[in-house]
Short mmCIF file of C-alpha atoms in Angstrom, two decimals:
data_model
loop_
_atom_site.label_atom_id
_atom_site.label_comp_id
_atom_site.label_asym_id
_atom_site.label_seq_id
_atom_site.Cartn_x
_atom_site.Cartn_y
_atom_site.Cartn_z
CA UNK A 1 117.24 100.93 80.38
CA UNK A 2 114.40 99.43 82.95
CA UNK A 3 111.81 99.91 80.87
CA UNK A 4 113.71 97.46 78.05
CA UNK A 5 114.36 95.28 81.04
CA UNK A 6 111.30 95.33 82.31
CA UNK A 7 110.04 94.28 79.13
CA UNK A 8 112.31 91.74 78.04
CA UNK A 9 112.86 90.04 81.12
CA UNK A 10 110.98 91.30 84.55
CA UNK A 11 107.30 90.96 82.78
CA UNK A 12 107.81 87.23 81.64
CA UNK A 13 108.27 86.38 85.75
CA UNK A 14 105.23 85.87 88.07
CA UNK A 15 105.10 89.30 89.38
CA UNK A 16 105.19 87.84 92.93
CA UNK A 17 108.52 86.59 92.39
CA UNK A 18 109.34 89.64 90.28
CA UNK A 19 108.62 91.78 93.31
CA UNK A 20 110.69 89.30 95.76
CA UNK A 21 114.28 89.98 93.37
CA UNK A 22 113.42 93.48 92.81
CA UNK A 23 113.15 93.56 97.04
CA UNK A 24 116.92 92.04 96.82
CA UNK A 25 118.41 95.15 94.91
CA UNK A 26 116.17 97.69 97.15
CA UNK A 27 118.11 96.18 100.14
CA UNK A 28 121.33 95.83 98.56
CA UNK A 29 121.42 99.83 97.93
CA UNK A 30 120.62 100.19 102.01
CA UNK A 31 123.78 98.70 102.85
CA UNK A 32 127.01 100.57 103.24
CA UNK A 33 129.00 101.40 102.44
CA UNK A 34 127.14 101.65 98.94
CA UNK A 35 124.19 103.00 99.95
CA UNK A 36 126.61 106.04 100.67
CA UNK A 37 127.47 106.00 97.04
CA UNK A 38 123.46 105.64 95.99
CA UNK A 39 122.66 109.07 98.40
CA UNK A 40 124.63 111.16 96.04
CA UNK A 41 122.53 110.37 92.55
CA UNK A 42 119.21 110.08 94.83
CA UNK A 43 119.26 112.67 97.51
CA UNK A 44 116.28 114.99 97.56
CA UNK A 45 116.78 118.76 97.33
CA UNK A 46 117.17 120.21 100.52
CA UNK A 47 114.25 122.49 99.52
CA UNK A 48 111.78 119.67 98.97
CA UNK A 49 111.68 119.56 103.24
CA UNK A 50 108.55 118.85 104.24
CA UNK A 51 106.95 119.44 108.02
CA UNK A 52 103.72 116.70 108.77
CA UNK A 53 102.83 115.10 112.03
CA UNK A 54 105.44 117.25 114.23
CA UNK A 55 108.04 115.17 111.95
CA UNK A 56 110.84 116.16 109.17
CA UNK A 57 110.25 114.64 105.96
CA UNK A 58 113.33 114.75 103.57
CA UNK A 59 110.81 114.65 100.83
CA UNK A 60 106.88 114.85 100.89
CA UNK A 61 106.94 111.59 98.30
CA UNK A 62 107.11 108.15 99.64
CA UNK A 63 106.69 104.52 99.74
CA UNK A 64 102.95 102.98 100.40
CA UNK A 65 101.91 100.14 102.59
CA UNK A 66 102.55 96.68 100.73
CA UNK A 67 105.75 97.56 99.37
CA UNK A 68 107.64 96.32 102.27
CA UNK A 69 105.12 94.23 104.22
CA UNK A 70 107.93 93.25 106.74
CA UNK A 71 110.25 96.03 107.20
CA UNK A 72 112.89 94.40 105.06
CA UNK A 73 113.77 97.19 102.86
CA UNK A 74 113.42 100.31 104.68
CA UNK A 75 116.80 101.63 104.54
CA UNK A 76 117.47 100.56 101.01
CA UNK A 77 113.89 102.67 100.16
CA UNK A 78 115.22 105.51 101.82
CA UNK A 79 118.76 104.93 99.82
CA UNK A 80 116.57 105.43 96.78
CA UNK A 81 115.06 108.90 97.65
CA UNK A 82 111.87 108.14 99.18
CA UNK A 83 111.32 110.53 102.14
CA UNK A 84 108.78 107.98 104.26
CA UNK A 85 108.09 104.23 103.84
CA UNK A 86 105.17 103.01 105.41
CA UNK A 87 105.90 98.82 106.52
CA UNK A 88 103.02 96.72 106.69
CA UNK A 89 100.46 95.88 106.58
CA UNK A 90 101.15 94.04 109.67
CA UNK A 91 99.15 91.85 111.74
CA UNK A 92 99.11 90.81 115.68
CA UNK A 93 99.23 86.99 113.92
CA UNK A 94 101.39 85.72 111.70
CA UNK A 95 99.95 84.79 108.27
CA UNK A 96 100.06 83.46 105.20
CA UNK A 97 97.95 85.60 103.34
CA UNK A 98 95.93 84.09 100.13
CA UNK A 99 96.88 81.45 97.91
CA UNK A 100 99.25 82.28 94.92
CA UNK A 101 98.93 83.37 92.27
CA UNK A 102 97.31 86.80 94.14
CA UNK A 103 99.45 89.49 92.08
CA UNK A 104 98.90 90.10 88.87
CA UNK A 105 99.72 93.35 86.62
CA UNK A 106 97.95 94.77 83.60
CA UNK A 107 100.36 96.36 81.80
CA UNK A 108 98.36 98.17 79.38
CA UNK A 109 97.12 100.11 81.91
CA UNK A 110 99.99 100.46 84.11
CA UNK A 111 97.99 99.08 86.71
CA UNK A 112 98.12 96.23 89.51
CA UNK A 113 95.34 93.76 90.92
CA UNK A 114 96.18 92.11 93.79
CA UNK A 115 94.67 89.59 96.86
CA UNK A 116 97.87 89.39 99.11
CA UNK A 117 95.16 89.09 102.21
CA UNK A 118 97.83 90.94 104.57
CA UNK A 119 100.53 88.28 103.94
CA UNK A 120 103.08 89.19 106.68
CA UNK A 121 105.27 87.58 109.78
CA UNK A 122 103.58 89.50 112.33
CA UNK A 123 103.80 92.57 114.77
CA UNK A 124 106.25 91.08 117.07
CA UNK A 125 108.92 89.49 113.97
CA UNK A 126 108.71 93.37 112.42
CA UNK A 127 109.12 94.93 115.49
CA UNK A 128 112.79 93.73 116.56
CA UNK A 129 113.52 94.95 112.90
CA UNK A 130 112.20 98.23 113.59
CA UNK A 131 113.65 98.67 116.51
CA UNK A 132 116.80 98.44 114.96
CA UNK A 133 115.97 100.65 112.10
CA UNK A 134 115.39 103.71 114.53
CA UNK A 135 118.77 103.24 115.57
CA UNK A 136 120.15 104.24 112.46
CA UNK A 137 120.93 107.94 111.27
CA UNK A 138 120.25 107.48 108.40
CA UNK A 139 116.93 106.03 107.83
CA UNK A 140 113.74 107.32 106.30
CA UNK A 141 110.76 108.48 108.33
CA UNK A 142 109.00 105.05 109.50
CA UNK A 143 105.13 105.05 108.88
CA UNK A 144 103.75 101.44 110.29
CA UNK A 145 100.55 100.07 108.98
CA UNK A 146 98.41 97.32 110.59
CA UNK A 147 95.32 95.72 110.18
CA UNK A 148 93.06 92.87 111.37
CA UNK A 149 94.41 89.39 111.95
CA UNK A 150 92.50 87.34 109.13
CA UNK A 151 91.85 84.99 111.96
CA UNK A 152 89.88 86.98 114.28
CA UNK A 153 86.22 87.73 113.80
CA UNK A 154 85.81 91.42 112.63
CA UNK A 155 83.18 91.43 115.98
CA UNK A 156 86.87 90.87 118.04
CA UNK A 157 89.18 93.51 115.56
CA UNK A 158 89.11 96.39 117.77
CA UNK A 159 91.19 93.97 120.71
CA UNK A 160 93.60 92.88 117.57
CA UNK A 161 93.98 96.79 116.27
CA UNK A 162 94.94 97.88 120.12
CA UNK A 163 97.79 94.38 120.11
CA UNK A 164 99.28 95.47 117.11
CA UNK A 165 99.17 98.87 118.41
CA UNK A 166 100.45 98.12 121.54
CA UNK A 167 103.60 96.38 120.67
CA UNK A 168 104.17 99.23 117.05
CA UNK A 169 103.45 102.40 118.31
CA UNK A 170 105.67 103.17 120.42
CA UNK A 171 108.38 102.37 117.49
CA UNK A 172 106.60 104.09 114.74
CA UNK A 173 106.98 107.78 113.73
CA UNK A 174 103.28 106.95 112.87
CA UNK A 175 100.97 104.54 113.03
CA UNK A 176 98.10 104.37 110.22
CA UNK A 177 95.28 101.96 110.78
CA UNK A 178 93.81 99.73 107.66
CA UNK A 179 90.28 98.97 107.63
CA UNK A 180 89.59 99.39 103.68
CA UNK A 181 91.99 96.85 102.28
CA UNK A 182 89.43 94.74 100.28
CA UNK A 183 91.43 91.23 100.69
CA UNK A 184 90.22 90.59 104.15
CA UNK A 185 86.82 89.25 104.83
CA UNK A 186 84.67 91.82 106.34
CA UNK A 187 87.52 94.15 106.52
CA UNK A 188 85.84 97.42 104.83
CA UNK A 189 82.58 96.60 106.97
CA UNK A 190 84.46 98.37 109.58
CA UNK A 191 84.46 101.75 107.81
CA UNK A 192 81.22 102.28 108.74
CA UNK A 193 81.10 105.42 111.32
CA UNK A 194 79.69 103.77 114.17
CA UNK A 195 81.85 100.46 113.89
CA UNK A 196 84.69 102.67 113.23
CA UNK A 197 84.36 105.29 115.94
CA UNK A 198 85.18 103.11 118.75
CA UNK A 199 88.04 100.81 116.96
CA UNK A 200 89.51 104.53 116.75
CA UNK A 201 89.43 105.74 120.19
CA UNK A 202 90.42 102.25 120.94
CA UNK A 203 93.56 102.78 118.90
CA UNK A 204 94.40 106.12 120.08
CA UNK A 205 94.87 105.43 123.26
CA UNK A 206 97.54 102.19 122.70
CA UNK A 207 99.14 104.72 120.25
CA UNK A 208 100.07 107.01 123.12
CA UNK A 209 101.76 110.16 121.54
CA UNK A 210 102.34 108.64 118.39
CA UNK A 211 100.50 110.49 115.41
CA UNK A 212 97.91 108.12 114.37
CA UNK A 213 96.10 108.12 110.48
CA UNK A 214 93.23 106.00 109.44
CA UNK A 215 93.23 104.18 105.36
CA UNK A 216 90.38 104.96 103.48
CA UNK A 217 88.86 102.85 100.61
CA UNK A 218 88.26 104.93 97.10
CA UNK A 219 84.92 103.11 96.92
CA UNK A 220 83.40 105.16 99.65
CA UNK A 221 80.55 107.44 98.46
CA UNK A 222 81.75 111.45 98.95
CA UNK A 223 79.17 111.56 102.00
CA UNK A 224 80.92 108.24 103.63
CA UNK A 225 84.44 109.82 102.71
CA UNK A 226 83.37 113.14 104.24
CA UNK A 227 81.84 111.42 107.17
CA UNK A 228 84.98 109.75 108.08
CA UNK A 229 87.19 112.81 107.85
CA UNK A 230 84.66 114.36 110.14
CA UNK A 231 85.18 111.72 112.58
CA UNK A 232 89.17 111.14 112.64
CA UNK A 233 89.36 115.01 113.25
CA UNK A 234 86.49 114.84 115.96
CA UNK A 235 88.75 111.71 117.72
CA UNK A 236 91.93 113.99 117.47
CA UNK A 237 93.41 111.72 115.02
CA UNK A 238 96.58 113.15 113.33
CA UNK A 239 95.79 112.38 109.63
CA UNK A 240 94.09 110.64 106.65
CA UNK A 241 95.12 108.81 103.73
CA UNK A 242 93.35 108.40 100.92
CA UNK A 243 93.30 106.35 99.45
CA UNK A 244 93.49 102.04 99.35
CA UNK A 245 93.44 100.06 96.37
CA UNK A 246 89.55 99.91 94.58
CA UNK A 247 87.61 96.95 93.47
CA UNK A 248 86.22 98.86 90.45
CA UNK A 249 87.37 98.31 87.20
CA UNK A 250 87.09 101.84 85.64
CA UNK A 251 88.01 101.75 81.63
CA UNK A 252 90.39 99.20 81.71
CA UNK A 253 92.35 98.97 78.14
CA UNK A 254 93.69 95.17 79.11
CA UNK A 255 92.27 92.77 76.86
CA UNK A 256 88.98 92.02 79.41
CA UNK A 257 89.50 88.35 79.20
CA UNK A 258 92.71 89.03 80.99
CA UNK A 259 91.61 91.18 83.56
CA UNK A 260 89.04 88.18 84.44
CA UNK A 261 91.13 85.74 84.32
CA UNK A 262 93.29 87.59 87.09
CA UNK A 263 89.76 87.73 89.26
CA UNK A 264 89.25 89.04 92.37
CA UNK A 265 91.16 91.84 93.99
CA UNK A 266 92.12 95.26 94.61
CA UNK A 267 93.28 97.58 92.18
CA UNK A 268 95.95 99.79 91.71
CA UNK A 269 98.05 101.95 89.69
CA UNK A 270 97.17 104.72 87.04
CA UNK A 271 93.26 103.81 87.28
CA UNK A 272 92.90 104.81 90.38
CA UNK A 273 94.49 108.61 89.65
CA UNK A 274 90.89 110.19 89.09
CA UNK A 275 89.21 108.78 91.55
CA UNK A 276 91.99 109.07 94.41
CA UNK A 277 92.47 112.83 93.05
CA UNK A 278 88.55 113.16 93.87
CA UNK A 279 88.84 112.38 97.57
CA UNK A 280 91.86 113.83 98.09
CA UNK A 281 89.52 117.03 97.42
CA UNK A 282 86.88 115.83 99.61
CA UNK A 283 88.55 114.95 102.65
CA UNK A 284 90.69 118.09 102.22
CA UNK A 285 87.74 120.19 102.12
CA UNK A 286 86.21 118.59 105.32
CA UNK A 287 89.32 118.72 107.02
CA UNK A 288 91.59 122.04 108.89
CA UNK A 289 94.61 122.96 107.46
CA UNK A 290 96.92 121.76 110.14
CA UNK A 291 95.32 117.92 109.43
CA UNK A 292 97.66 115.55 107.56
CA UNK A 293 96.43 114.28 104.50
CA UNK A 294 98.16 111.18 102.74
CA UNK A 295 97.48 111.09 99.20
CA UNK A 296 98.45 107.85 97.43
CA UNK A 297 96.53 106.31 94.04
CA UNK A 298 97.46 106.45 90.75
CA UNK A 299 100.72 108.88 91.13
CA UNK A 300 103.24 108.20 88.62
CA UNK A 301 105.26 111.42 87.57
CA UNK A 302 106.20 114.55 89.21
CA UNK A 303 103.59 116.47 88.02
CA UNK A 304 100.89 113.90 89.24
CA UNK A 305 102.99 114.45 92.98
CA UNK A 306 102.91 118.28 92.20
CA UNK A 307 98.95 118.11 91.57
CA UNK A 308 98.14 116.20 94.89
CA UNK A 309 100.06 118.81 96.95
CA UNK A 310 98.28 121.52 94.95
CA UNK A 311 94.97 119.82 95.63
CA UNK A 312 96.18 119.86 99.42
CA UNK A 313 97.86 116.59 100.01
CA UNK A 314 100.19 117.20 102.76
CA UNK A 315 102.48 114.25 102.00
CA UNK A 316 101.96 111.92 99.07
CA UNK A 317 102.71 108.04 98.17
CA UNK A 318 103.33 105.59 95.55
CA UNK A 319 103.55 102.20 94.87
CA UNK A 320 102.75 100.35 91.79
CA UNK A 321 104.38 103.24 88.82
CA UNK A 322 107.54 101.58 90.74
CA UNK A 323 107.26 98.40 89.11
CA UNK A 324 107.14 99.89 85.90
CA UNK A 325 109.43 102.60 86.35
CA UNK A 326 111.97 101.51 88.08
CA UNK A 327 114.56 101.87 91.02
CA UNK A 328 115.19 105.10 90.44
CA UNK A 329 111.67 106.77 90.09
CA UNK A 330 111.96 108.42 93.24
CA UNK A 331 114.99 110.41 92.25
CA UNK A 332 113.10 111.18 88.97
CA UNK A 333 109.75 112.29 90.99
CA UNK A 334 112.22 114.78 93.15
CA UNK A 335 114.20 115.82 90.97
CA UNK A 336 110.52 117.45 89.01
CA UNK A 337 109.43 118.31 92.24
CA UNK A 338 112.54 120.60 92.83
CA UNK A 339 112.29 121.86 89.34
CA UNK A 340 109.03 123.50 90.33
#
């Protein structure tokens, strides 16, 4: 039935606005009493329990950064069967983000590109939400992403990282930090080890007790990927994820004049499975046992969930299969995950 919608009426829309109704039925099914009513057809198996960052996750699949940039739909994604949604990305600022149109899907290829640029209302708006959220009994496990303020000079990010941290932290169940988002002038510049080293420690120490996670571009080389995992388990950090969107373009079937047309921008979606699978194994390999690993990139069925946790994904997320799969892919992804 949503695939014939989808079709027929979701794909003629600007995918923007697509994304802003489909956000209206996500928070309709977080409110009671129907969300009650929604928990019975979506409800992971109990046996699907997952342990990660000294936390209970109902289900080890769950909602990526970008999905719900302001903490808007949080209960409703929870409603639905994801086990974690991770808000954001947020910013100490305010902002706009990049001029529309910035989303645009290739449908051939099951696949997104996108320049948002971090379009959000800011760390302080999303934190009263949150707040509120934690409150509530029955709520998914809050992951909180932030990145730099597209106002401040990447040479001033590590003071904007420890504001948003400041004010987030103390109501996330964990805080991941994005510096590989490739809408953000400069942004990925602060991979690099020795820029990235500090901005870390920096971090960790407005995070308090709260498990922290760095974001992690696919576009790394396996050395800077390794590197990196090296490093967030040499700061104590709590976890990885791997990975963020890429700005490759790796044997697209959309007609190419489309896929220029849509221009710059990250991409996302069934592409990205290789590669994402690739440093998955990487990091995993560089990384103890006990270290969280977030696998998210290209994951559309169960079995594609069932291969990251085989590969040694501790937890893994999704995104962009849910615009062409539907409100109910979650319940589809657990209910082959229970299957085995």
């Amino acid at each position: 039935m949503y695939r014939l919608l989808f079709s027929v009426v979701l794909s003629r829309f600007d995918p923007e606005t697509a994304h802003h109704l489909g956000m209206r039925v996500v928070r309709a099914a977080g409110v009671r009493p129907f969300s009650a009513l929604v928990r019975r057809v979506t409800r992971a198996a109990p046996t699907l329990r997952t342990r990660a960052l000294g936390i209970d996750f109902p289900s080890p699949f769950g909602v990526a950064a970008g999905f719900d940039k302001d903490a808007v739909g949080v209960l409703g994604l929870g409603a639905l069967g994801f086990g974690h949604v991770e808000v954001g990305t947020l910013t100490a600022i305010p902002q706009d983000g990049n001029p529309r149109p910035r989303l645009f899907r290739l449908i051939p290829d099951r696949a997104v590109i996108n320049r948002m640029g971090f379009n959000n209302g800011g760390a302080d708006a999303a934190a009263g939400r949150i707040a509120k959220l934690r409150r509530r009994h029955d709520r998914p496990v809050i992951g909180i992403n932030i990145g730099k303020s597209r106002v401040v000079d990447v040479a001033d990010a590590t003071a904007d990282y420890v504001r948003s941290a400041t004010r987030l932290a103390p109501l996330a169940d964990y805080l991941a930090v994005n510096v590989s988002s490739p809408n953000t002038p400069g942004l990925r510049t602060l991979q690099a080890v020795e820029t990235l080293a500090p901005l870390l420690r920096a971090v960790k120490d407005a995070a308090g007790t709260t498990p922290l996670l760095v974001k992690i571009a696919p576009d790394l080389d396996d050395e800077e990927v390794r590197a990196i995992a090296l490093l967030a388990v040499e700061l104590g950090l709590d976890g990885l994820i791997a990975t963020n969107t890429t700005l490759s373009r790796p044997g697209l079937r959309t007609d190419p004049a489309v896929v220029e047309a849509a221009g710059a921008g990250g991409l996302s979606g069934a592409p990205l499975r290789d590669r994402s699978l690739e440093v998955l194994r990487v990091v995993r390999a560089s990384v103890p046992a006990e270290f969280c690993v977030i696998s998210v990139g290209g994951v559309e069925s169960g079995a594609d969930v069932r291969e990251r946790l085989d590969a040694g994904a501790t937890l893994v997320q999704g995104y962009t299969a849910f615009l062409y799969r539907g409100p109910f892919w979650a319940r589809q992804i657990n209910r082959a995950l229970a299957r085995g």
